[in-house]
Coordinates of C-alpha atoms in Angstrom, one line a residue:
X1301 CA 143.0 37.6 169.5
X1302 CA 143.8 41.3 169.7
X1303 CA 146.8 43.0 171.2
X1304 CA 146.5 46.4 172.7
X1305 CA 149.0 48.5 174.6
X1306 CA 148.7 51.5 177.0
X1307 CA 151.8 53.4 176.4
X1308 CA 153.8 56.1 178.1
X1309 CA 155.4 58.4 175.6
X1310 CA 158.9 57.1 176.1
X1311 CA 157.9 53.4 176.2
X1312 CA 158.5 51.1 173.3
X1313 CA 156.7 47.8 172.8
X1314 CA 158.6 44.7 171.7
X1315 CA 161.3 46.5 169.7
X1316 CA 163.5 49.5 170.5
X1317 CA 163.5 52.1 167.7
X1318 CA 164.6 55.7 167.7
X1319 CA 163.3 58.0 170.4
X1320 CA 159.8 59.5 170.0
X1321 CA 159.1 63.2 169.4
X1322 CA 159.9 65.2 172.5
X1323 CA 157.2 66.4 174.8
X1324 CA 154.4 64.1 173.6
X1325 CA 152.1 62.3 176.0
X1326 CA 149.6 59.5 175.5
X1327 CA 146.3 59.3 177.3
X1328 CA 144.2 56.2 177.9
X1329 CA 140.9 56.2 175.9
X1330 CA 139.5 52.9 177.2
X1331 CA 135.8 52.5 176.7
X1332 CA 133.6 49.5 177.4
X1333 CA 134.2 46.6 175.1
X1334 CA 130.5 45.8 175.3
X1335 CA 129.7 49.0 173.5
X1336 CA 131.6 47.8 170.4
X1337 CA 134.4 50.4 170.9
X1338 CA 138.0 50.1 170.0
X1339 CA 138.8 48.8 173.4
X1340 CA 142.1 49.9 174.8
X1341 CA 144.7 51.9 173.0
X1342 CA 146.6 55.1 174.0
X1343 CA 146.2 58.2 171.9
X1344 CA 148.2 61.3 171.6
X1345 CA 147.9 64.0 174.3
X1346 CA 145.5 66.9 173.4
X1347 CA 143.3 64.7 171.3
X1348 CA 140.0 64.9 173.3
X1349 CA 136.3 64.8 172.6
X1350 CA 136.4 68.6 172.7
X1351 CA 139.2 68.9 170.1
X1352 CA 140.0 66.0 167.8
X1353 CA 142.1 68.2 165.6
X1354 CA 145.2 68.0 167.9
X1355 CA 147.7 65.2 168.0
X1356 CA 150.6 65.8 170.4
X1357 CA 152.7 68.5 168.8
X1358 CA 151.0 67.9 165.4
X1359 CA 147.4 68.4 164.2
X1360 CA 145.0 67.8 161.4
X1361 CA 146.9 70.6 159.6
X1362 CA 150.1 68.6 159.4
X1363 CA 150.9 67.3 155.8
X1364 CA 151.4 63.6 156.5
X1365 CA 152.8 63.1 153.0
X1366 CA 155.9 65.0 154.0
X1367 CA 156.1 64.4 157.8
X1368 CA 155.4 61.5 160.1
X1369 CA 155.7 61.7 163.9
X1370 CA 158.4 59.4 165.4
X1371 CA 156.6 57.8 168.3
X1372 CA 159.3 55.3 169.2
X1373 CA 156.6 52.6 169.5
X1374 CA 156.4 49.2 167.7
X1375 CA 153.1 47.3 167.9
X1376 CA 153.4 43.6 167.3
X1377 CA 150.7 41.2 166.1
X1378 CA 150.5 37.5 165.4
X1379 CA 148.0 36.4 162.7
X1380 CA 147.3 32.7 161.9
X1381 CA 145.6 31.9 158.5
X1382 CA 143.5 28.9 159.0
X1383 CA 140.9 26.6 157.5
X1384 CA 137.6 26.7 159.4
X1385 CA 133.9 25.8 159.3
X1386 CA 131.5 28.7 160.0
X1387 CA 127.8 29.5 159.9
X1388 CA 127.6 33.3 160.2
X1389 CA 124.1 33.5 158.8
X1390 CA 122.9 30.1 160.0
X1391 CA 124.1 28.2 156.9
X1392 CA 127.3 26.1 157.7
X1393 CA 130.1 26.1 155.2
X1394 CA 133.9 25.8 155.0
X1395 CA 135.9 29.0 154.9
X1396 CA 139.2 30.5 155.7
X1397 CA 139.9 32.8 158.5
X1398 CA 142.4 34.8 160.5
X1399 CA 143.0 33.5 164.0
X1400 CA 139.9 31.3 163.4
X1401 CA 137.7 34.4 162.9
X1402 CA 135.9 36.3 160.1
X1403 CA 136.8 39.2 160.1
X1404 CA 140.2 38.7 161.6
X1405 CA 141.4 40.7 164.6
X1406 CA 141.6 44.5 164.1
X1407 CA 145.1 45.9 163.9
X1408 CA 145.5 49.2 165.7
X1409 CA 148.3 51.7 166.0
X1410 CA 148.9 55.4 166.3
X1411 CA 150.0 57.7 163.5
X1412 CA 153.8 57.3 163.3
X1413 CA 154.0 53.9 165.0
X1414 CA 155.8 50.9 163.5
X1415 CA 153.6 47.8 163.1
X1416 CA 155.2 44.4 163.0
X1417 CA 152.9 41.5 162.0
X1418 CA 153.9 37.9 162.0
X1419 CA 151.6 35.9 159.6
X1420 CA 151.6 32.2 159.9
X1421 CA 150.2 30.1 157.1
X1422 CA 148.3 27.2 158.8
X1423 CA 146.3 26.4 155.7
X1424 CA 146.2 22.7 154.9
X1425 CA 147.3 22.9 151.2
X1426 CA 147.5 26.5 150.0
X1427 CA 149.7 29.5 149.8
X1428 CA 148.9 32.9 151.1
X1429 CA 150.1 36.5 151.3
X1430 CA 148.8 39.6 153.2
X1431 CA 148.4 43.0 151.6
X1432 CA 148.0 46.1 153.7
X1433 CA 145.4 47.9 151.8
X1434 CA 146.0 51.7 151.3
X1435 CA 149.4 51.8 153.0
X1436 CA 151.7 53.8 150.7
X1437 CA 154.7 51.7 151.7
X1438 CA 157.0 54.7 151.1
X1439 CA 160.4 53.1 150.2
X1440 CA 159.2 49.8 151.7
X1441 CA 157.8 48.1 148.5
X1442 CA 158.8 44.6 149.8
X1443 CA 156.1 44.8 152.5
X1444 CA 153.2 45.2 150.1
X1445 CA 152.3 41.5 150.1
X1446 CA 151.2 40.8 146.5
X1447 CA 152.1 37.4 145.0
X1448 CA 153.8 37.5 141.6
X1449 CA 154.5 41.2 141.9
X1450 CA 156.2 41.5 145.4
X1451 CA 156.8 38.0 146.6
X1452 CA 156.2 34.3 146.1
X1453 CA 153.2 33.0 148.1
X1454 CA 154.0 31.9 151.6
X1455 CA 154.0 28.1 151.9
X1456 CA 152.0 26.2 154.5
X1457 CA 153.8 26.0 157.8
X1458 CA 155.9 29.2 157.2
X1459 CA 155.7 32.5 159.0
X1460 CA 156.2 35.8 157.2
X1461 CA 156.9 38.9 159.2
X1462 CA 155.7 42.2 157.7
X1463 CA 157.0 45.5 159.1
X1464 CA 155.0 48.6 158.3
X1465 CA 155.1 52.3 159.2
X1466 CA 151.9 54.1 160.0
X1467 CA 152.6 57.1 157.9
X1468 CA 148.9 57.8 157.3
X1469 CA 146.0 57.6 159.7
X1470 CA 142.4 56.6 159.5
X1471 CA 140.7 53.3 158.6
X1472 CA 141.7 50.5 156.3
X1473 CA 141.9 46.7 156.1
X1474 CA 144.3 43.9 155.4
X1475 CA 143.5 41.0 153.2
X1476 CA 145.1 38.1 151.3
X1477 CA 146.1 38.9 147.8
X1478 CA 146.5 35.3 146.8
X1479 CA 143.8 33.9 144.5
X1480 CA 140.3 34.6 145.9
X1481 CA 141.3 34.1 149.6
X1482 CA 140.3 37.6 150.6
X1483 CA 136.7 36.7 149.9
X1484 CA 137.0 33.3 151.5
X1485 CA 137.5 35.1 154.8
X1486 CA 141.2 36.2 155.0
X1487 CA 140.7 39.8 155.9
X1488 CA 140.4 42.2 158.9
X1489 CA 140.3 45.9 159.7
X1490 CA 143.1 48.3 160.4
X1491 CA 142.7 51.5 162.6
X1492 CA 145.4 54.1 162.7
X1493 CA 144.6 56.7 165.3
X1494 CA 145.3 60.3 164.5
X1495 CA 143.6 63.7 164.4
X1496 CA 140.2 64.3 162.8
X1497 CA 138.3 67.1 161.1
X1498 CA 135.4 67.0 163.5
X1499 CA 134.8 66.1 167.2
X1500 CA 133.2 62.9 168.6
X1501 CA 132.8 61.2 171.9
X1502 CA 133.2 57.5 171.2
X1503 CA 135.3 55.7 168.6
X1504 CA 133.4 52.5 167.7
X1505 CA 135.1 49.4 166.3
X1506 CA 135.3 49.4 162.5
X1507 CA 132.3 48.0 160.6
X1508 CA 133.4 45.7 157.8
X1509 CA 130.7 44.8 155.3
X1510 CA 131.2 41.9 152.9
X1511 CA 129.0 39.9 150.6
X1512 CA 128.7 36.2 151.4
X1513 CA 127.8 33.0 149.5
X1514 CA 126.8 29.6 150.7
X1515 CA 129.2 28.1 148.2
X1516 CA 132.8 29.1 148.5
X1517 CA 134.2 31.8 146.1
X1518 CA 136.5 29.1 144.6
X1519 CA 133.4 27.0 143.8
X1520 CA 131.8 30.0 142.2
X1521 CA 134.8 31.0 140.1
X1522 CA 134.0 28.7 137.2
X1523 CA 130.6 30.4 136.8
X1524 CA 132.3 33.8 137.0
X1525 CA 134.8 32.7 134.2
X1526 CA 132.2 31.2 131.9
X1527 CA 128.9 33.0 132.5
X1528 CA 129.6 36.1 134.6
X1529 CA 129.4 37.3 138.2
X1530 CA 127.4 34.8 140.3
X1531 CA 124.6 35.8 142.6
X1532 CA 125.7 36.1 146.2
X1533 CA 123.4 34.8 148.9
X1534 CA 123.6 37.6 151.4
X1535 CA 126.1 39.9 153.1
X1536 CA 127.7 40.1 156.6
X1537 CA 128.2 43.1 158.9
X1538 CA 131.3 42.4 161.0
X1539 CA 130.8 38.7 160.3
X1540 CA 127.2 38.5 161.3
X1541 CA 124.0 38.2 159.4
X1542 CA 120.7 36.3 158.9
X1543 CA 119.2 34.4 156.0
X1544 CA 115.7 33.2 155.5
X1545 CA 115.1 32.5 159.1
X1546 CA 117.8 29.8 159.2
X1547 CA 119.7 31.3 162.1
X1548 CA 122.6 33.6 162.5
X1549 CA 122.4 36.9 164.3
X1550 CA 122.5 40.6 163.5
X1551 CA 125.3 42.9 164.4
X1552 CA 124.3 45.3 167.2
X1553 CA 125.7 48.4 168.8
X1554 CA 124.5 50.6 171.6
X1555 CA 124.2 54.4 171.6
X1556 CA 123.9 56.7 174.6
X1557 CA 121.6 59.6 173.9
X1558 CA 123.5 62.9 173.3
X1559 CA 126.9 61.3 172.4
X1560 CA 128.6 61.5 169.0
X1561 CA 130.0 58.2 167.6
X1562 CA 132.8 57.8 165.1
X1563 CA 131.9 54.9 162.8
X1564 CA 134.5 53.4 160.4
X1565 CA 133.1 51.6 157.3
X1566 CA 135.1 49.1 155.2
X1567 CA 133.7 47.5 152.0
X1568 CA 135.4 44.1 151.8
X1569 CA 133.0 42.6 149.2
X1570 CA 134.0 40.5 146.2
X1571 CA 131.4 42.2 144.0
X1572 CA 129.0 44.5 145.7
X1573 CA 128.5 48.3 145.8
X1574 CA 126.6 49.2 149.0
X1575 CA 124.5 52.0 150.2
X1576 CA 124.8 52.3 154.0
X1577 CA 122.6 54.3 156.3
X1578 CA 121.2 54.5 159.8
X1579 CA 117.4 55.2 159.9
X1580 CA 116.6 58.6 161.2
X1581 CA 120.2 59.7 161.7
X1582 CA 122.4 61.7 159.3
X1583 CA 126.1 61.1 159.0
X1584 CA 128.9 63.6 158.9
X1585 CA 131.7 62.3 156.7
X1586 CA 135.2 63.1 158.0
X1587 CA 137.5 60.8 155.9
X1588 CA 137.6 58.8 152.7
X1589 CA 140.1 56.0 152.6
X1590 CA 143.1 57.3 154.5
X1591 CA 142.4 61.0 153.6
X1592 CA 140.7 63.4 156.1
X1593 CA 138.1 65.6 154.4
X1594 CA 136.2 68.8 155.2
X1595 CA 133.1 67.5 157.1
X1596 CA 129.9 67.2 155.1
X1597 CA 126.5 65.8 156.0
X1598 CA 124.8 62.9 154.1
X1599 CA 122.0 60.5 154.9
X1600 CA 122.9 57.6 152.6
X1601 CA 126.5 56.7 151.8
X1602 CA 127.6 55.1 148.5
X1603 CA 130.7 53.0 148.7
X1604 CA 132.4 50.4 146.6
X1605 CA 134.8 47.6 147.1
X1606 CA 138.0 48.5 148.8
X1607 CA 136.8 51.9 149.9
X1608 CA 136.5 53.2 153.5
X1609 CA 134.6 56.1 155.0
X1610 CA 134.8 57.5 158.5
X1611 CA 131.6 59.2 159.7
X1612 CA 130.2 60.7 162.9
X1613 CA 126.7 60.0 163.9
X1614 CA 125.1 61.9 166.8
X1615 CA 122.6 60.0 169.0
X1616 CA 120.0 62.8 168.8
X1617 CA 116.8 60.8 168.1
X1618 CA 114.3 59.2 170.4
X1619 CA 115.3 56.4 172.7
X1620 CA 114.4 53.5 170.4
X1621 CA 116.0 50.9 168.1
X1622 CA 117.1 51.7 164.6
X1623 CA 118.0 49.7 161.5
X1624 CA 121.5 50.1 160.1
X1625 CA 121.2 49.1 156.5
X1626 CA 123.7 47.9 153.9
X1627 CA 122.0 47.6 150.5
X1628 CA 123.7 46.0 147.5
X1629 CA 123.0 48.0 144.4
X1630 CA 121.1 45.9 141.8
X1631 CA 122.5 47.9 138.9
X1632 CA 125.8 46.1 139.3
X1633 CA 125.5 43.7 142.3
X1634 CA 123.5 40.5 142.4
X1635 CA 122.4 39.5 145.9
X1636 CA 119.5 37.2 147.0
X1637 CA 119.0 38.9 150.4
X1638 CA 119.3 42.6 149.5
X1639 CA 116.5 43.8 151.7
X1640 CA 117.6 42.1 154.9
X1641 CA 121.3 43.0 155.3
X1642 CA 120.9 45.0 158.5
X1643 CA 122.4 45.6 161.9
X1644 CA 120.7 47.2 164.9
X1645 CA 121.6 50.4 166.8
X1646 CA 119.9 50.4 170.2
X1647 CA 119.7 53.4 172.5
X1648 CA 120.7 52.3 175.9
X1649 CA 117.3 53.1 177.4
X1650 CA 115.3 51.6 174.5
X1651 CA 113.2 48.4 175.0
X1652 CA 114.3 45.2 173.4
X1653 CA 113.0 44.0 170.1
X1654 CA 113.6 44.6 166.5
X1655 CA 113.4 48.2 165.1
X1656 CA 110.3 49.4 163.2
X1657 CA 112.1 52.4 161.6
X1658 CA 111.8 53.6 158.0
X1659 CA 114.7 53.9 155.6
X1660 CA 115.9 57.2 154.1
X1661 CA 114.4 58.0 150.7
X1662 CA 117.9 57.9 149.2
X1663 CA 118.1 54.1 149.8
X1664 CA 115.6 53.6 146.9
X1665 CA 117.8 55.2 144.3
X1666 CA 119.7 52.3 143.0
X1667 CA 123.1 53.4 141.6
X1668 CA 126.7 52.1 141.5
X1669 CA 128.5 55.4 142.0
X1670 CA 131.0 57.1 144.3
X1671 CA 130.0 59.9 146.6
X1672 CA 129.7 63.1 144.5
X1673 CA 133.3 64.2 144.2
X1674 CA 132.5 67.8 144.7
X1675 CA 131.8 66.9 148.3
X1676 CA 135.1 65.1 148.8
X1677 CA 137.4 68.0 149.7
X1678 CA 140.7 66.9 151.4
X1679 CA 141.3 68.9 154.5
X1680 CA 145.0 69.4 153.7
X1681 CA 145.1 70.9 150.3
X1682 CA 147.3 69.6 147.5
X1683 CA 147.4 70.8 143.9
X1684 CA 148.4 68.8 140.9
X1685 CA 151.1 70.8 139.0
X1686 CA 151.5 70.4 135.3
X1687 CA 150.9 66.7 135.1
X1688 CA 152.0 64.8 132.0
X1689 CA 149.4 62.6 130.2
X1690 CA 150.6 59.1 129.8
X1691 CA 149.8 57.1 126.7
X1692 CA 148.2 54.8 125.7
X1693 CA 144.9 55.4 127.4
X1694 CA 144.0 52.6 129.8
X1695 CA 140.9 51.2 128.1
X1696 CA 139.1 48.4 129.8
X1697 CA 137.4 45.6 127.8
X1698 CA 136.5 41.9 128.1
X1699 CA 136.5 39.0 125.8
X1700 CA 136.6 35.2 126.0
X1701 CA 139.9 33.4 125.4
X1702 CA 140.6 30.2 123.4
X1703 CA 139.3 28.2 126.4
X1704 CA 136.0 30.2 126.4
X1705 CA 136.9 31.9 129.7
X1706 CA 136.4 35.6 130.3
X1707 CA 139.6 37.7 130.4
X1708 CA 139.6 41.4 131.2
X1709 CA 142.1 43.7 129.5
X1710 CA 143.3 47.1 130.8
X1711 CA 145.5 49.1 128.5
X1712 CA 147.9 46.9 126.6
X1713 CA 147.0 43.5 127.9
X1714 CA 145.3 41.2 130.4
X1715 CA 147.6 40.5 133.3
X1716 CA 149.0 37.0 133.8
X1717 CA 151.9 36.9 136.2
X1718 CA 153.5 33.8 137.8
X1719 CA 153.5 33.1 141.5
X1720 CA 157.1 31.9 141.7
X1721 CA 158.6 34.7 139.5
X1722 CA 157.7 38.0 141.2
X1723 CA 158.6 41.2 139.6
X1724 CA 160.5 42.4 142.6
X1725 CA 162.8 39.4 142.5
X1726 CA 163.3 39.8 138.8
X1727 CA 164.6 43.3 139.4
X1728 CA 166.7 42.2 142.4
X1729 CA 168.4 39.6 140.3
X1730 CA 168.8 41.9 137.2
X1731 CA 166.8 39.7 134.8
X1732 CA 163.6 41.7 134.4
X1733 CA 162.6 41.7 130.7
X1734 CA 158.9 42.2 131.1
X1735 CA 156.7 40.0 129.0
X1736 CA 153.5 41.4 127.6
X1737 CA 151.3 39.4 130.0
X1738 CA 153.0 41.1 132.9
X1739 CA 151.3 44.4 131.7
X1740 CA 154.1 46.7 132.9
X1741 CA 154.1 50.5 132.6
X1742 CA 157.5 52.0 133.2
X1743 CA 157.8 55.3 135.2
X1744 CA 161.6 56.0 135.2
X1745 CA 161.6 59.6 136.2
X1746 CA 161.6 60.8 139.9
X1747 CA 159.2 63.4 141.3
X1748 CA 157.0 64.0 138.3
X1749 CA 153.2 64.4 138.1
X1750 CA 151.7 61.9 135.7
X1751 CA 148.1 61.2 134.8
X1752 CA 146.2 58.5 133.1
X1753 CA 142.8 58.2 131.5
X1754 CA 141.0 54.9 132.3
X1755 CA 137.9 54.4 130.3
X1756 CA 135.4 51.8 129.2
X1757 CA 132.6 51.4 126.6
X1758 CA 131.0 48.7 128.7
X1759 CA 128.0 49.5 131.0
X1760 CA 129.9 48.0 134.0
X1761 CA 131.5 50.2 136.8
X1762 CA 134.9 49.2 138.2
X1763 CA 136.5 50.1 141.5
X1764 CA 140.1 51.0 140.6
X1765 CA 142.7 50.5 143.4
X1766 CA 146.3 51.7 143.2
X1767 CA 149.0 50.3 145.5
X1768 CA 151.9 52.5 146.6
X1769 CA 150.2 55.8 146.2
X1770 CA 147.1 57.8 146.8
X1771 CA 145.9 59.1 143.5
X1772 CA 144.2 62.4 142.6
X1773 CA 140.8 62.2 140.9
X1774 CA 141.0 64.8 138.1
X1775 CA 137.8 63.9 136.3
X1776 CA 135.1 61.2 136.4
X1777 CA 131.9 60.7 134.4
X1778 CA 129.5 58.0 133.4
X1779 CA 128.1 57.4 129.9
X1780 CA 130.7 59.8 128.5
X1781 CA 133.8 59.8 126.4
X1782 CA 137.0 61.6 127.5
X1783 CA 138.7 64.0 125.2
X1784 CA 140.9 67.1 125.5
X1785 CA 137.9 69.4 126.1
X1786 CA 137.3 67.7 129.5
X1787 CA 138.3 70.2 132.3
X1788 CA 140.7 68.6 134.8
X1789 CA 140.4 69.5 138.5
X1790 CA 143.9 70.2 139.5
X1791 CA 143.1 72.3 142.6
X1792 CA 142.8 70.1 145.6
X1793 CA 141.0 67.3 143.9
X1794 CA 139.7 64.2 145.8
X1795 CA 142.6 61.9 146.6
X1796 CA 142.3 58.3 147.7
X1797 CA 143.4 54.8 146.8
X1798 CA 140.0 53.5 145.4
X1799 CA 137.7 55.3 143.0
X1800 CA 135.0 54.1 140.6
X1801 CA 135.4 54.0 136.8
X1802 CA 131.8 54.7 136.0
X1803 CA 129.8 52.6 133.6
X1804 CA 130.5 53.5 130.0
X1805 CA 132.6 56.3 131.2
X1806 CA 136.0 57.5 132.3
X1807 CA 138.2 58.1 135.3
X1808 CA 141.2 60.4 135.2
X1809 CA 143.8 59.9 137.9
X1810 CA 147.1 61.5 138.7
X1811 CA 149.9 60.7 141.1
X1812 CA 153.4 61.9 141.9
X1813 CA 156.4 59.6 141.2
X1814 CA 157.9 59.7 144.7
X1815 CA 157.9 56.0 145.6
X1816 CA 160.2 53.5 143.9
X1817 CA 158.6 50.1 143.5
X1818 CA 156.5 47.7 141.6
X1819 CA 152.9 48.9 142.2
X1820 CA 149.8 47.0 141.2
X1821 CA 146.7 48.8 140.0
X1822 CA 143.6 46.7 139.6
X1823 CA 139.9 46.4 139.7
X1824 CA 138.8 45.5 143.2
X1825 CA 136.0 43.2 142.0
X1826 CA 137.4 39.8 142.9
X1827 CA 136.3 38.1 139.8
X1828 CA 137.8 40.8 137.5
X1829 CA 141.2 40.9 139.1
X1830 CA 141.4 37.1 138.9
X1831 CA 140.5 37.4 135.3
X1832 CA 143.3 39.8 134.5
X1833 CA 142.0 43.3 135.1
X1834 CA 145.3 44.6 136.5
X1835 CA 148.6 46.2 135.5
X1836 CA 151.8 47.2 137.3
X1837 CA 153.7 50.4 137.4
X1838 CA 157.4 49.9 137.7
X1839 CA 158.4 53.1 139.2
X1840 CA 162.1 54.3 139.3
X1841 CA 163.4 50.8 138.6
X1842 CA 167.0 51.7 139.0
X1843 CA 166.4 52.7 142.6
X1844 CA 164.5 49.5 143.6
X1845 CA 167.4 47.0 144.2
X1846 CA 168.7 49.1 147.1
X1847 CA 165.4 48.8 148.8
X1848 CA 165.2 45.0 148.6
X1849 CA 166.2 42.2 150.9
X1850 CA 167.0 39.7 148.1
X1851 CA 167.8 36.9 150.5
X1852 CA 164.3 37.1 152.1
X1853 CA 162.6 37.1 148.7
X1854 CA 164.6 34.0 147.6
X1855 CA 164.0 32.2 150.8
X1856 CA 160.2 32.7 150.5
X1857 CA 160.3 31.5 146.9
X1858 CA 162.3 28.5 147.7
X1859 CA 159.9 27.5 150.5
X1860 CA 157.0 27.9 148.1
X1861 CA 158.7 25.9 145.3
X1862 CA 159.6 23.1 147.7
X1863 CA 155.9 22.9 148.7
X1864 CA 154.3 23.4 145.3
X1865 CA 156.6 21.3 143.3
X1866 CA 157.4 18.5 145.7
X1867 CA 154.6 18.3 148.3
X1868 CA 151.3 19.5 146.8
X1869 CA 151.1 20.9 143.3
X1870 CA 148.6 23.8 142.9
X1871 CA 147.8 24.8 139.4
X1872 CA 147.6 28.6 138.9
X1873 CA 144.3 29.3 137.2
X1874 CA 144.0 33.0 137.6
X1875 CA 145.9 36.2 136.9
X1876 CA 148.5 35.6 139.6
X1877 CA 147.4 38.5 141.8

């Protein structure tokens, strides 16, 4: 179930917080739910189809890293994590869901709102947590939702309330960070409304694309550990798909000729790079992850796990039906149904029936890459000033352990942290000693630019995701070795929270140490993070205790220990994150 609010500027929902910015007004942007739009939410005055750059007294030119509007609005949601049986492509299997749905309900808010989410664990015999992917969590590290790093898992029957501030705007998603639950179905989209770098008429609901298997990811994990990534059976577009004529249905959306549509793409896959495209229609990209970019046109969009792109598509073709395609890239993704992962865009005056349209030529170029970074120019320009290289380099490698199971190393170690001993609680209680398997990198100094070289000799690309920060992509190359001769892009480089470490190559990232916390960085391939491809930055440790509600951390851990030790023992068989 979704919750939407139509708000007057001075109204607050559920919770009274400080007064909103003076003079702002909200206008209703309701559009028909049947047209797959974001149904009912109020947006800031001045933001119209003719000028999406405005947002109340602010605009696309406001630096959201240093300023956030105070709307005086709290949006409240209730999520229930449940066991379920589902047949999204016609093949029935057990799964997990949010409010008995895959994807779960979309969380929506306006830039500057407070979001309060009550997450109930109704699973039969399992813990859970929810991570708010891409949220910087400025000085709110305890809300990041990562087991073993931030909190103990939430025990069955408990409810955990997360309170977030929408300091950024754009498209993202929430997902469990416990074991492989995100890819069992515990995920949903997030839309934070704000200004945009190009105009559009209609804001469609987010389109979440995920690979899908007829066995559960937990059943496949043994294969991943001993043999390598298993073949996925198909993929789903907003929870819908077909497979070998066994049933299911395709995701559909209707266009009206002449209108411009904002489409928000989320890659929620466990192990699939996708190319997405709409036959016959070019896309204008306006945002990557939570960062607005200077608009550029593209016909086929590459995006990897954890990444998001916002695009505008104009309904400027003939009144017909068109294939929307999501193609897993065979160079690094293994899928049994690659040629039939499709949705349908129907023009309102088109006849019924399946499309007969032809794919863009770019769909035939199989590659596991990011969009060319020279195209990804953030609208609000930032420069990286005199960053300091951190050592050692973060080399990624893999080997089998003494149990003949794959373990991935990044930098010093392969991560193995313990559910009931989270880093944040260690700091709060003053007993953090940091074992090697916790893979900790200390960043004690405030407000400094630091950069890291992540590299690999293996012909396997990795989507690298950082919590607590957007990072700045200073350099990136496949089949190459980094050395001091590589020129770093310090002048308004792409910034985002997920970028690809190319096969047999390197990725150089920088960030500014302005956010005290314990921040996970990991590969967003589900198998790899479970097998240890993760580290944590402990940033400005001395300032962290003042930000923590120790009693809440201890209460969550006690409930988990009472369940796990006394009611139903669950053996931890992964990295802990």
